[in-house]
C-alpha cells in the first residue's frame, strides 16, 4: 500500500534546541497511528508540522507521493485534512454553524452543507443539539460536536491532539466507538497524539514512541507492547518490572543473567558481559506462600517480603522486596486464598519466557 | 432649570421648524464624523489584525504609541493637522485647511487609535490554538481573518462606537482645522462654542441637546445591533 502522507528528514528547532528531528515518518491509507511520549517529546509539534500548520526548518512532506508546496499547494493539501485539539475551540454560535464551518471554507452550496451537517449530527447522536449555542454544551456533547466538525468535511487524514482528555470513561468509550465507526466507514486515516496507553492500544494499527523529538520505537501494538526498546516504552505500556543485569553465560539462546547479585534465567542471544534491561509484566509474576507450590516451568524464583499492597478492586498490586523490588498483579480470589499481609514472607516466580530483554544503552 | 426647559423647547422647535442653519450644522457634523469613523474603521481593523498576529521589532513600542493615541487631546491633533495643512506645510499645496476635509483628517487622526487599540485587544484575545484549529479545518488566511472579525463583532462595534463618540463630541481639532466657517465648516460642537461666546445660551444649549440626541440615536442603533448578536443563540 502506498503512503498517504510521508515526512522525510524533518527538523524543527527553537533557539538551537531540536524539538523534532526525524529521518522518516509515514501514514498509510486507512491506517491509525498513535504518537506517544512524555510532555516535550515533540508530539504536538510533529502533528502541526505534518498538517503544514508549522513550517519545519528542514525536510519535506509528501501527500500521495506529491511534494507539498511544490507538486501540490499547501492550501490544497489542507483541504484533505482535518484537525482536532483537546480544547473545544468553538465559534460563538450554534452547534450547526460550528459543524458547518469546514464545509463553508470549502465553499460548498448551502443545501449540501445542510444535508452533510444534519447527517453527521445524526451519526454522532447530537442532532437534537443543532440549535444550541456550542459554548453551553457539556464536556461529552462538546467533544461530539468537535468530532462532527472535524469529520463532516470527510478528510483523508484526521490529526487528533489528545482528543479525549478530561472526558469521563463511559463518555470516552462511547465517543471512541461512534468515531471509530465513522472513520472506518469513510476510510479516514488517523494520527493521534495521546498520553493514554489504553487509547493508543485500542485505536491504533501502529504506535510511534517519541522522546526528545526523535522516534525511539515504532511498530504494531503487539511489537511495542511485548518488545519495548527501552524502559520508557516499557513503563508506558505497563511493564512495571524493569531489572538491570549482566549476561554471565549464554548458550543456544538461553542466558544466565546477574541481576543485583541474583541469577536469572532468560531467553536471548546476547553475548557474555552485555548489560541488559529485563522487562517483566506484573501479570506474569507468580506469587506463592511456599517454594513447594512452584511449578517446574517457572525457572526463576526468589524469596522476599511484601512491602506494599494496593487494592484495585478486581485485582491486587503487590510489591515484594527480593533484594530488588518486584511488582505482581494477582486476582482478588488468589489474594483471599493466600491471605497476604504486609511484611509476609513470600516467594515470587516468573518464567524465562516471560522476560523480554534488550541491551542497555 | 427654566433655562434648560427653554433650551429643550428651542431645540425641538429648531428641529421641527426645519431651520436651515441648524440642519446645515447637523448635516455637516454627521457627514464629517461618519466619514471619519468609516475611514478609521477601514484602516484600523486590518491594521489591528496585522499587529495582533505578526511578531515584529518595536511591536511593544507601537502598541504603547497606539494606547497613548487613544488619549490624544483633540487640540493637539488639531495643532498637528494645522501644521501639516498650513500653506508651507507638507500637505499645504492641497489647500485643505479650513475645509470639511481638514476636519475629517483631524477626526481620523483622533478616531483611528481608539478603534485600533480596542480592536487589537479583541484580536489578541484569540489563542494561537484557536487560529490553528480554524486553519486546520481548511480555512485560508483571509477566511481566518474574517472569522476573527466575525467573532469579535461585539467588541469591534464597541470600538466603532467609542471612536464615533470621541469625534462627534470633540471641539478643539474641528475649530482649529475647520475654522468654524458658518455654513461650511461649522459643526455642532463649534456652533456651541460660538453661541456660548455670543451669550446665546439658549441656542448653545439647543445645539448641545441636538448633539446629545444624535449621539444617543447612533449609539442606540449600534447597541441594538450589538445586543441582538449577543442574544441570538442564548
Coordinates of C-alpha atoms in Angstrom, one line a residue:
Chain A
X1 CA 0.0 0.0 0.0
X2 CA 1.3 3.4 -0.9
X3 CA 2.0 6.0 1.7
X4 CA -0.7 8.6 2.0
X5 CA 1.5 11.0 3.9
X6 CA 5.2 10.9 4.3
X7 CA 7.7 13.1 6.0
X8 CA 11.4 12.9 5.3
X9 CA 14.3 14.4 7.3
X10 CA 12.0 16.7 9.3
X11 CA 13.7 19.1 11.7
X12 CA 12.1 21.8 13.8
X13 CA 14.1 23.7 16.4
X14 CA 13.7 26.6 18.8
X15 CA 16.7 28.5 19.9
X16 CA 19.1 25.8 18.7
X17 CA 17.2 23.0 20.5
X18 CA 15.7 20.3 18.3
X19 CA 12.0 19.9 19.0
X20 CA 11.7 17.3 16.3
X21 CA 14.5 15.6 14.3
X22 CA 13.2 12.6 12.3
X23 CA 14.5 10.8 9.4
X24 CA 11.3 9.3 8.2
X25 CA 7.6 9.1 9.2
X26 CA 4.7 7.8 7.1
X27 CA 1.0 7.1 7.2
X28 CA -0.8 4.7 5.0
X29 CA -4.3 4.9 3.7
X30 CA -6.9 3.9 6.3
X31 CA -4.2 3.5 8.9
X32 CA -4.5 4.7 12.5
X33 CA -1.2 5.7 14.1
X34 CA -0.7 6.8 17.7
X35 CA 2.1 9.2 18.7
X36 CA 3.0 8.7 22.3
X37 CA 5.7 10.2 24.5
X38 CA 6.2 12.3 27.6
X39 CA 5.5 16.1 27.6
X40 CA 8.0 17.9 25.5
X41 CA 8.7 14.8 23.3
X42 CA 7.7 16.8 20.2
X43 CA 4.4 15.0 19.5
X44 CA 2.2 18.1 19.0
X45 CA 5.0 19.9 17.1
X46 CA 5.2 16.9 14.8
X47 CA 1.4 16.9 14.4
X48 CA 1.4 20.6 13.4
X49 CA 4.3 20.0 11.1
X50 CA 2.5 17.1 9.3
X51 CA -0.6 19.2 9.0
X52 CA 1.6 22.1 7.5
X53 CA 0.5 24.5 10.2
X54 CA 4.1 24.7 11.3
X55 CA 6.9 25.1 8.8
X56 CA 9.8 22.8 9.6
X57 CA 13.3 24.2 9.4
X58 CA 14.3 21.3 7.3
X59 CA 12.7 18.4 5.4
X60 CA 9.9 17.6 3.0
X61 CA 6.3 16.4 3.3
X62 CA 4.7 14.3 0.6
X63 CA 0.9 13.7 0.2
X64 CA 0.1 10.7 -2.1
X65 CA 3.7 11.0 -3.3
X66 CA 3.4 14.7 -4.3
X67 CA 5.8 17.1 -2.6
X68 CA 3.7 19.5 -0.6
X69 CA 4.5 23.1 -1.5
X70 CA 5.8 22.1 -5.0
X71 CA 3.8 19.4 -6.6
X72 CA 0.7 20.1 -4.5
X73 CA -0.1 23.5 -2.9
X74 CA -0.2 23.7 0.9
X75 CA -3.7 25.0 0.8
X76 CA -4.9 22.2 -1.5
X77 CA -3.3 19.6 0.8
X78 CA -5.0 21.2 3.8
X79 CA -8.4 20.7 2.1
X80 CA -7.7 16.9 2.6
X81 CA -7.0 17.1 6.3
X82 CA -8.8 18.0 9.5
X83 CA -7.5 18.8 13.0
X84 CA -9.0 18.2 16.4
X85 CA -7.3 19.6 19.6
X86 CA -8.1 18.6 23.1
X87 CA -9.6 22.1 23.7
X88 CA -13.0 22.6 22.0
X89 CA -12.2 26.0 20.4
X90 CA -15.8 26.8 19.3
X91 CA -17.1 29.8 17.4
X92 CA -19.5 31.9 19.4
X93 CA -22.5 30.5 17.5
X94 CA -24.8 27.4 17.2
X95 CA -23.7 23.8 17.0
X96 CA -24.9 23.7 13.4
X97 CA -22.8 26.7 12.4
X98 CA -19.8 25.3 14.2
X99 CA -20.0 21.9 12.4
X100 CA -20.6 23.6 9.1
X101 CA -17.6 25.8 9.2
X102 CA -15.2 23.5 7.4
X103 CA -17.7 23.0 4.6
X104 CA -18.1 26.7 4.3
X105 CA -14.3 27.1 3.9
X106 CA -14.6 24.7 1.0
X107 CA -17.4 26.8 -0.5
X108 CA -20.0 24.0 -0.6
X109 CA -23.5 25.1 -1.6
X110 CA -25.8 25.8 1.3
X111 CA -28.1 22.9 0.6
X112 CA -25.3 20.4 0.6
X113 CA -23.9 21.9 3.8
X114 CA -27.2 21.4 5.4
X115 CA -27.5 17.8 4.3
X116 CA -24.0 16.9 5.3
X117 CA -24.1 18.6 8.7
X118 CA -27.5 17.0 9.5
X119 CA -26.2 13.6 8.6
X120 CA -23.1 13.9 10.7
X121 CA -25.0 15.3 13.7
X122 CA -27.3 12.3 13.4
X123 CA -24.4 9.8 13.1
X124 CA -22.9 11.2 16.3
X125 CA -26.3 11.4 18.1
X126 CA -26.3 15.1 18.6
X127 CA -28.9 16.3 16.1
X128 CA -31.1 17.5 18.9
X129 CA -28.4 20.0 19.9
X130 CA -28.1 21.6 16.5
X131 CA -29.6 25.0 17.5
X132 CA -27.9 25.2 20.9
X133 CA -25.0 27.6 21.5
X134 CA -21.9 25.4 21.2
X135 CA -20.2 27.0 24.2
X136 CA -23.0 26.0 26.5
X137 CA -22.6 22.2 25.9
X138 CA -21.4 19.6 28.4
X139 CA -18.0 18.0 28.0
X140 CA -19.2 14.9 26.2
X141 CA -21.6 16.8 24.0
X142 CA -19.0 19.4 23.1
X143 CA -16.5 16.7 22.2
X144 CA -19.0 15.1 19.9
X145 CA -19.6 18.4 18.2
X146 CA -15.8 18.8 17.7
X147 CA -15.6 15.3 16.2
X148 CA -18.6 16.1 13.9
X149 CA -16.8 19.4 12.8
X150 CA -13.7 17.5 12.0
X151 CA -15.3 14.6 10.2
X152 CA -18.1 16.4 8.3
X153 CA -15.5 17.5 5.7
X154 CA -14.6 13.8 5.1
X155 CA -10.9 14.4 5.3
X156 CA -8.4 11.9 4.0
X157 CA -6.3 12.4 7.2
X158 CA -7.5 13.4 10.7
X159 CA -5.0 14.7 13.2
X160 CA -6.0 14.4 16.8
X161 CA -4.1 16.1 19.6
X162 CA -5.1 14.3 22.9
X163 CA -8.7 14.5 21.9
X164 CA -10.3 12.6 24.8
X165 CA -8.5 14.2 27.7
X166 CA -10.8 15.3 30.6
X167 CA -13.7 13.1 29.5
X168 CA -15.2 10.5 31.9
X169 CA -14.6 6.9 30.9
X170 CA -18.1 6.0 29.8
X171 CA -18.4 9.1 27.6
X172 CA -14.9 8.5 26.2
X173 CA -15.7 4.9 25.4
X174 CA -19.0 5.8 23.6
X175 CA -17.3 8.6 21.7
X176 CA -14.4 6.3 20.6
X177 CA -16.9 3.7 19.4
X178 CA -19.0 6.1 17.4
X179 CA -16.0 7.9 16.0
X180 CA -14.3 4.6 15.1
X181 CA -17.4 3.5 13.1
X182 CA -17.4 6.8 11.0
X183 CA -13.6 6.7 10.5
X184 CA -13.8 3.1 9.2
X185 CA -16.8 3.7 7.0
X186 CA -15.3 6.8 5.4
X187 CA -11.8 5.3 5.1
X188 CA -10.1 8.1 7.0
X189 CA -6.5 7.8 8.2
X190 CA -5.8 9.0 11.7
X191 CA -2.7 10.3 13.6
X192 CA -3.5 10.6 17.3
X193 CA -1.3 12.2 19.9
X194 CA -2.1 10.6 23.3
X195 CA -0.8 10.0 26.8
X196 CA -3.3 7.2 27.4
X197 CA -1.9 3.7 26.7
X198 CA -5.3 2.2 26.5
X199 CA -6.4 4.8 23.9
X200 CA -3.2 4.0 22.0
X201 CA -3.7 0.3 22.2
X202 CA -7.4 0.3 21.5
X203 CA -7.3 2.6 18.5
X204 CA -4.0 2.1 16.7
X205 CA -2.7 -0.1 13.9
X206 CA 0.7 1.3 14.6
X207 CA 2.3 3.0 17.5
X208 CA 5.2 5.6 17.3
X209 CA 7.0 6.3 20.5
X210 CA 8.8 9.7 20.7
X211 CA 11.4 11.0 23.0
X212 CA 13.3 14.4 22.7
X213 CA 12.0 14.9 19.2
X214 CA 13.1 11.5 17.9
X215 CA 11.3 8.3 17.2
X216 CA 12.6 5.8 19.6
X217 CA 10.3 2.9 18.6
X218 CA 7.6 2.2 16.1
X219 CA 5.7 -0.9 15.3
X220 CA 2.4 -2.7 15.7
X221 CA 0.8 -2.6 19.1
X222 CA 1.9 -6.2 19.8
X223 CA 5.5 -5.3 19.0
X224 CA 5.6 -2.2 21.1
X225 CA 3.7 -3.9 24.0
X226 CA 5.7 -7.1 24.1
X227 CA 9.1 -6.0 22.9
X228 CA 9.7 -2.5 24.3
X229 CA 13.0 -0.9 23.1
X230 CA 13.7 0.9 26.4
X231 CA 12.4 1.5 29.9
X232 CA 10.2 4.4 28.9
X233 CA 8.3 2.4 26.3
X234 CA 8.1 -0.5 28.8
X235 CA 6.8 1.6 31.7
X236 CA 4.4 3.5 29.4
X237 CA 2.8 0.2 28.4
X238 CA 2.6 -1.1 32.0
X239 CA 5.7 -3.2 32.3
X240 CA 6.3 -2.3 36.0
X241 CA 9.3 -4.6 36.4
X242 CA 12.4 -3.3 34.7
X243 CA 15.6 -5.0 36.0
X244 CA 19.2 -4.3 35.1
X245 CA 21.6 -7.1 34.7
X246 CA 24.7 -8.5 33.0
X247 CA 24.9 -11.7 30.9
X248 CA 27.1 -14.3 32.7
X249 CA 26.5 -17.1 30.4
X250 CA 24.7 -17.7 27.1
X251 CA 24.2 -20.9 25.2
X252 CA 21.7 -21.7 22.4
X253 CA 19.5 -18.7 23.2
X254 CA 19.4 -19.4 26.9
X255 CA 21.0 -16.8 29.1
X256 CA 22.0 -16.6 32.8
X257 CA 21.9 -13.0 33.9
X258 CA 23.2 -11.5 37.1
X259 CA 20.5 -9.2 38.5
X260 CA 21.7 -7.4 41.6
X261 CA 23.7 -10.5 42.7
X262 CA 20.9 -12.9 41.8
X263 CA 20.9 -15.3 38.9
X264 CA 18.0 -15.0 36.5
X265 CA 17.3 -17.4 33.6
X266 CA 16.2 -15.6 30.4
X267 CA 15.8 -16.2 26.7
X268 CA 18.1 -14.3 24.3
X269 CA 21.2 -14.3 22.3
X270 CA 23.3 -11.5 24.0
X271 CA 27.0 -12.1 24.5
X272 CA 28.6 -12.7 27.8
X273 CA 29.3 -9.4 29.6
X274 CA 26.5 -7.5 27.9
X275 CA 24.5 -5.1 30.1
X276 CA 20.8 -5.8 29.8
X277 CA 17.4 -4.4 30.7
X278 CA 14.9 -7.1 31.6
X279 CA 11.2 -6.3 31.2
X280 CA 8.6 -8.5 33.0
X281 CA 5.0 -7.6 33.0
X282 CA 3.4 -7.7 36.6
X283 CA 0.7 -10.1 35.5
X284 CA 3.4 -12.6 34.6
X285 CA 4.9 -12.6 38.1
X286 CA 3.5 -15.5 40.2
X287 CA 3.2 -15.3 44.0
X288 CA 3.5 -18.3 46.4
X289 CA 3.5 -18.8 50.1
X290 CA 6.0 -21.6 49.8
X291 CA 8.6 -22.9 47.3
X292 CA 6.9 -26.3 47.2
X293 CA 4.0 -24.8 45.2
X294 CA 6.1 -23.6 42.4
X295 CA 5.6 -25.2 39.0
X296 CA 8.7 -26.7 37.3
X297 CA 8.3 -24.4 34.3
X298 CA 8.8 -21.4 36.5
X299 CA 12.5 -21.3 36.4
X300 CA 13.1 -18.1 38.3
X301 CA 12.0 -17.8 41.9
X302 CA 13.1 -15.6 44.8
X303 CA 12.2 -15.2 48.4
X304 CA 11.1 -11.8 49.5
X305 CA 8.9 -9.7 51.9
X306 CA 5.7 -7.9 51.0
X307 CA 6.4 -4.1 51.0
X308 CA 3.1 -2.8 49.8
X309 CA -0.4 -4.0 48.9
X310 CA -2.7 -1.9 46.7
X311 CA -6.3 -2.9 46.2
X312 CA -7.6 -2.0 42.6
X313 CA -11.0 -3.6 43.1
X314 CA -10.8 -6.6 40.7
X315 CA -7.1 -7.2 41.2
X316 CA -4.3 -6.5 43.8
X317 CA -0.9 -5.0 43.2
X318 CA 1.7 -6.5 45.4
X319 CA 5.2 -5.0 45.8
X320 CA 7.7 -7.6 47.0
X321 CA 11.3 -6.8 48.1
X322 CA 13.6 -9.7 47.0
X323 CA 16.8 -7.5 47.2
X324 CA 15.2 -5.8 44.2
X325 CA 11.6 -4.7 44.0
X326 CA 9.2 -6.8 42.0
X327 CA 5.5 -5.9 41.3
X328 CA 2.9 -8.6 40.9
X329 CA -0.7 -8.4 39.9
X330 CA -2.9 -11.1 41.5
X331 CA -6.6 -11.7 41.3
X332 CA -8.9 -11.0 44.2
X333 CA -9.6 -14.7 44.8
X334 CA -5.8 -15.5 44.9
X335 CA -5.3 -12.7 47.3
X336 CA -8.0 -14.0 49.6
X337 CA -6.7 -17.6 49.3
X338 CA -3.2 -16.6 50.1
X339 CA -4.4 -14.2 52.9
X340 CA -1.5 -11.9 52.3
X341 CA -0.3 -9.1 54.7
X342 CA 2.4 -6.5 54.6
X343 CA 5.8 -8.0 55.8
X344 CA 4.7 -11.6 55.0
X345 CA 7.5 -13.8 53.6
X346 CA 6.5 -14.9 50.1
X347 CA 8.2 -16.4 47.0
X348 CA 7.8 -14.8 43.6
X349 CA 8.4 -16.6 40.4
X350 CA 8.5 -15.9 36.7
X351 CA 9.2 -18.0 33.6
X352 CA 12.3 -17.4 31.5
X353 CA 10.0 -16.9 28.5
X354 CA 8.1 -14.1 30.3
X355 CA 11.2 -11.9 30.2
X356 CA 11.8 -9.6 27.3
X357 CA 15.4 -8.4 27.3
X358 CA 17.2 -5.6 25.5
X359 CA 20.7 -4.2 25.6
X360 CA 21.1 -1.3 28.0
X361 CA 22.3 1.8 26.1
Chain B
X1 CA -34.0 74.6 35.3
X2 CA -36.1 77.3 33.5
X3 CA -33.2 77.9 31.1
X4 CA -32.8 74.2 30.5
X5 CA -36.6 73.7 29.7
X6 CA -36.4 76.8 27.4
X7 CA -33.4 75.3 25.6
X8 CA -35.1 72.0 25.2
X9 CA -38.2 73.7 23.8
X10 CA -36.0 75.8 21.5
X11 CA -34.1 72.6 20.3
X12 CA -37.4 70.8 19.5
X13 CA -38.6 74.0 17.7
X14 CA -35.4 74.2 15.7
X15 CA -35.7 70.6 14.6
X16 CA -39.4 70.7 13.8
X17 CA -39.3 74.1 12.0
X18 CA -36.6 72.6 9.7
X19 CA -34.4 75.7 10.4
X20 CA -31.9 75.7 7.5
X21 CA -28.9 76.9 9.5
X22 CA -29.5 74.3 12.2
X23 CA -29.9 71.4 9.7
X24 CA -26.7 72.5 7.8
X25 CA -24.8 72.3 11.1
X26 CA -26.3 68.9 11.9
X27 CA -25.7 67.5 8.4
X28 CA -22.0 68.7 8.5
X29 CA -21.5 67.2 11.9
X30 CA -22.9 63.9 10.8
X31 CA -21.1 63.9 7.4
X32 CA -17.6 64.6 8.8
X33 CA -17.9 62.3 11.8
X34 CA -19.5 59.4 9.9
X35 CA -16.9 59.7 7.1
X36 CA -14.0 59.9 9.6
X37 CA -15.4 56.9 11.5
X38 CA -15.8 54.9 8.3
X39 CA -12.3 55.6 7.1
X40 CA -10.8 55.0 10.5
X41 CA -12.6 51.7 10.8
X42 CA -11.5 50.6 7.3
X43 CA -7.9 51.4 8.2
X44 CA -7.8 50.3 11.8
X45 CA -9.4 46.8 11.6
X46 CA -7.0 45.2 9.0
X47 CA -4.1 47.0 10.8
X48 CA -5.2 45.7 14.1
X49 CA -5.3 42.2 12.7
X50 CA -1.8 42.5 11.3
X51 CA -0.4 43.9 14.6
X52 CA -2.2 41.2 16.7
X53 CA -1.0 38.3 14.7
X54 CA 2.5 39.3 13.4
X55 CA 5.6 39.4 15.6
X56 CA 7.9 42.2 14.6
X57 CA 10.5 44.5 16.0
X58 CA 9.2 47.5 18.0
X59 CA 5.8 45.9 18.4
X60 CA 5.8 46.9 22.1
X61 CA 6.7 50.5 21.2
X62 CA 3.9 50.6 18.6
X63 CA 1.3 49.2 21.0
X64 CA 2.3 51.8 23.6
X65 CA 2.1 54.6 21.0
X66 CA -1.4 53.4 20.0
X67 CA -2.5 53.3 23.6
X68 CA -1.2 56.9 24.0
X69 CA -3.0 57.9 20.9
X70 CA -6.3 56.7 22.4
X71 CA -6.0 59.6 24.9
X72 CA -4.8 62.2 22.3
X73 CA -6.1 65.7 23.3
X74 CA -8.1 67.0 20.3
X75 CA -6.4 70.3 20.4
X76 CA -3.0 68.7 20.0
X77 CA -4.4 66.7 17.0
X78 CA -5.7 70.0 15.6
X79 CA -2.3 71.5 16.0
X80 CA -0.5 68.7 14.1
X81 CA -3.0 68.7 11.3
X82 CA -2.9 72.5 11.1
X83 CA 0.9 72.4 10.7
X84 CA 0.6 69.7 8.1
X85 CA -2.1 71.5 6.1
X86 CA -0.6 75.0 6.6
X87 CA 0.3 76.8 3.3
X88 CA 4.0 76.0 3.8
X89 CA 3.3 72.6 5.3
X90 CA 3.9 69.1 3.8
X91 CA 0.3 68.9 2.5
X92 CA -0.1 72.7 2.1
X93 CA -0.4 72.5 -1.7
X94 CA -3.7 70.7 -1.4
X95 CA -5.3 73.9 0.2
X96 CA -7.3 71.7 2.6
X97 CA -7.1 73.9 5.7
X98 CA -10.4 75.4 6.8
X99 CA -12.4 72.8 4.8
X100 CA -14.7 69.9 5.9
X101 CA -11.9 67.6 4.6
X102 CA -9.5 69.1 7.1
X103 CA -11.9 68.3 9.9
X104 CA -12.3 64.7 8.6
X105 CA -8.5 64.3 8.5
X106 CA -8.2 65.6 12.1
X107 CA -11.1 63.3 13.3
X108 CA -9.5 60.3 11.5
X109 CA -6.3 61.1 13.5
X110 CA -8.3 61.0 16.7
X111 CA -10.6 58.0 16.0
X112 CA -8.1 55.6 14.5
X113 CA -6.0 55.0 17.6
X114 CA -9.2 54.4 19.6
X115 CA -10.7 51.9 17.1
X116 CA -7.2 50.4 16.6
X117 CA -6.4 50.0 20.3
X118 CA -9.7 48.3 21.2
X119 CA -9.6 46.1 18.0
X120 CA -6.1 44.9 18.9
X121 CA -7.1 43.8 22.3
X122 CA -10.1 42.0 20.8
X123 CA -7.9 40.1 18.3
X124 CA -5.2 39.4 20.8
X125 CA -7.8 37.5 22.9
X126 CA -7.8 34.7 20.3
X127 CA -5.5 31.9 21.4
X128 CA -2.9 30.5 18.9
X129 CA -4.7 27.2 19.1
X130 CA -8.0 28.7 18.0
X131 CA -6.2 30.1 14.9
X132 CA -4.5 26.7 14.3
X133 CA -7.9 25.0 14.7
X134 CA -9.5 27.2 12.1
X135 CA -6.6 26.8 9.6
X136 CA -6.7 23.1 10.4
X137 CA -10.3 22.9 9.2
X138 CA -9.2 24.2 5.8
X139 CA -9.5 28.0 6.1
X140 CA -7.3 30.3 4.1
X141 CA -5.7 33.1 5.9
X142 CA -8.3 35.5 4.6
X143 CA -11.1 33.2 5.9
X144 CA -9.4 33.1 9.2
X145 CA -9.3 36.9 9.4
X146 CA -13.0 37.0 8.5
X147 CA -13.8 34.5 11.3
X148 CA -11.8 36.6 13.8
X149 CA -13.6 39.8 12.7
X150 CA -17.0 38.0 12.9
X151 CA -16.2 36.5 16.3
X152 CA -15.1 39.9 17.7
X153 CA -18.0 41.8 16.2
X154 CA -19.4 42.9 19.6
X155 CA -16.0 44.4 20.7
X156 CA -15.4 45.9 17.2
X157 CA -18.8 47.6 17.4
X158 CA -17.9 48.9 20.8
X159 CA -14.6 50.2 19.3
X160 CA -16.5 52.0 16.5
X161 CA -19.0 53.5 18.9
X162 CA -16.1 54.8 21.1
X163 CA -14.4 56.3 18.0
X164 CA -17.6 57.9 16.8
X165 CA -18.4 59.2 20.3
X166 CA -15.0 60.7 20.7
X167 CA -15.0 62.6 17.4
X168 CA -18.6 63.8 17.3
X169 CA -18.1 65.5 20.6
X170 CA -14.6 67.0 20.1
X171 CA -14.3 70.7 19.5
X172 CA -10.6 71.6 19.6
X173 CA -9.5 70.0 16.4
X174 CA -12.6 70.9 14.4
X175 CA -12.3 74.5 15.5
X176 CA -8.5 74.7 14.6
X177 CA -8.5 72.9 11.2
X178 CA -12.1 73.8 10.2
X179 CA -12.1 77.5 11.1
X180 CA -15.7 77.4 12.2
X181 CA -17.0 78.9 9.0
X182 CA -20.8 79.3 9.1
X183 CA -22.5 77.0 6.6
X184 CA -19.2 75.4 5.5
X185 CA -17.2 74.0 8.4
X186 CA -19.3 74.9 11.4
X187 CA -20.3 71.7 13.2
X188 CA -22.4 71.2 16.3
X189 CA -19.6 71.4 18.8
X190 CA -18.0 74.5 17.3
X191 CA -21.5 76.1 17.0
X192 CA -22.0 75.5 20.7
X193 CA -18.7 77.3 21.4
X194 CA -19.6 80.2 19.1
X195 CA -23.1 80.7 20.5
X196 CA -21.9 80.5 24.1
X197 CA -19.3 83.1 23.3
X198 CA -22.0 85.4 22.0
X199 CA -24.1 84.8 25.1
X200 CA -26.8 82.9 23.2
X201 CA -27.0 80.2 25.9
X202 CA -30.4 79.0 24.7
X203 CA -29.2 78.3 21.2
X204 CA -26.0 76.8 22.5
X205 CA -28.0 74.5 24.8
X206 CA -30.3 73.7 22.0
X207 CA -27.3 72.6 19.8
X208 CA -26.0 70.7 22.8
X209 CA -29.2 68.8 23.2
X210 CA -29.4 68.0 19.4
X211 CA -25.8 66.7 19.7
X212 CA -26.8 64.5 22.6
X213 CA -29.9 63.2 20.7
X214 CA -27.8 62.5 17.6
X215 CA -25.1 60.8 19.6
X216 CA -27.7 58.8 21.6
X217 CA -29.5 57.7 18.4
X218 CA -26.4 56.5 16.7
X219 CA -25.2 54.6 19.8
X220 CA -28.7 53.2 20.3
X221 CA -28.7 51.7 16.8
X222 CA -25.2 50.2 17.3
X223 CA -26.1 48.9 20.8
X224 CA -29.2 47.3 19.4
X225 CA -27.1 45.5 16.7
X226 CA -24.6 44.5 19.4
X227 CA -27.2 43.1 21.8
X228 CA -29.1 41.3 19.0
X229 CA -25.9 39.5 18.1
X230 CA -25.2 38.7 21.7
X231 CA -28.6 37.1 22.4
X232 CA -29.1 35.3 19.1
X233 CA -28.2 31.9 20.5
X234 CA -28.9 32.3 24.2

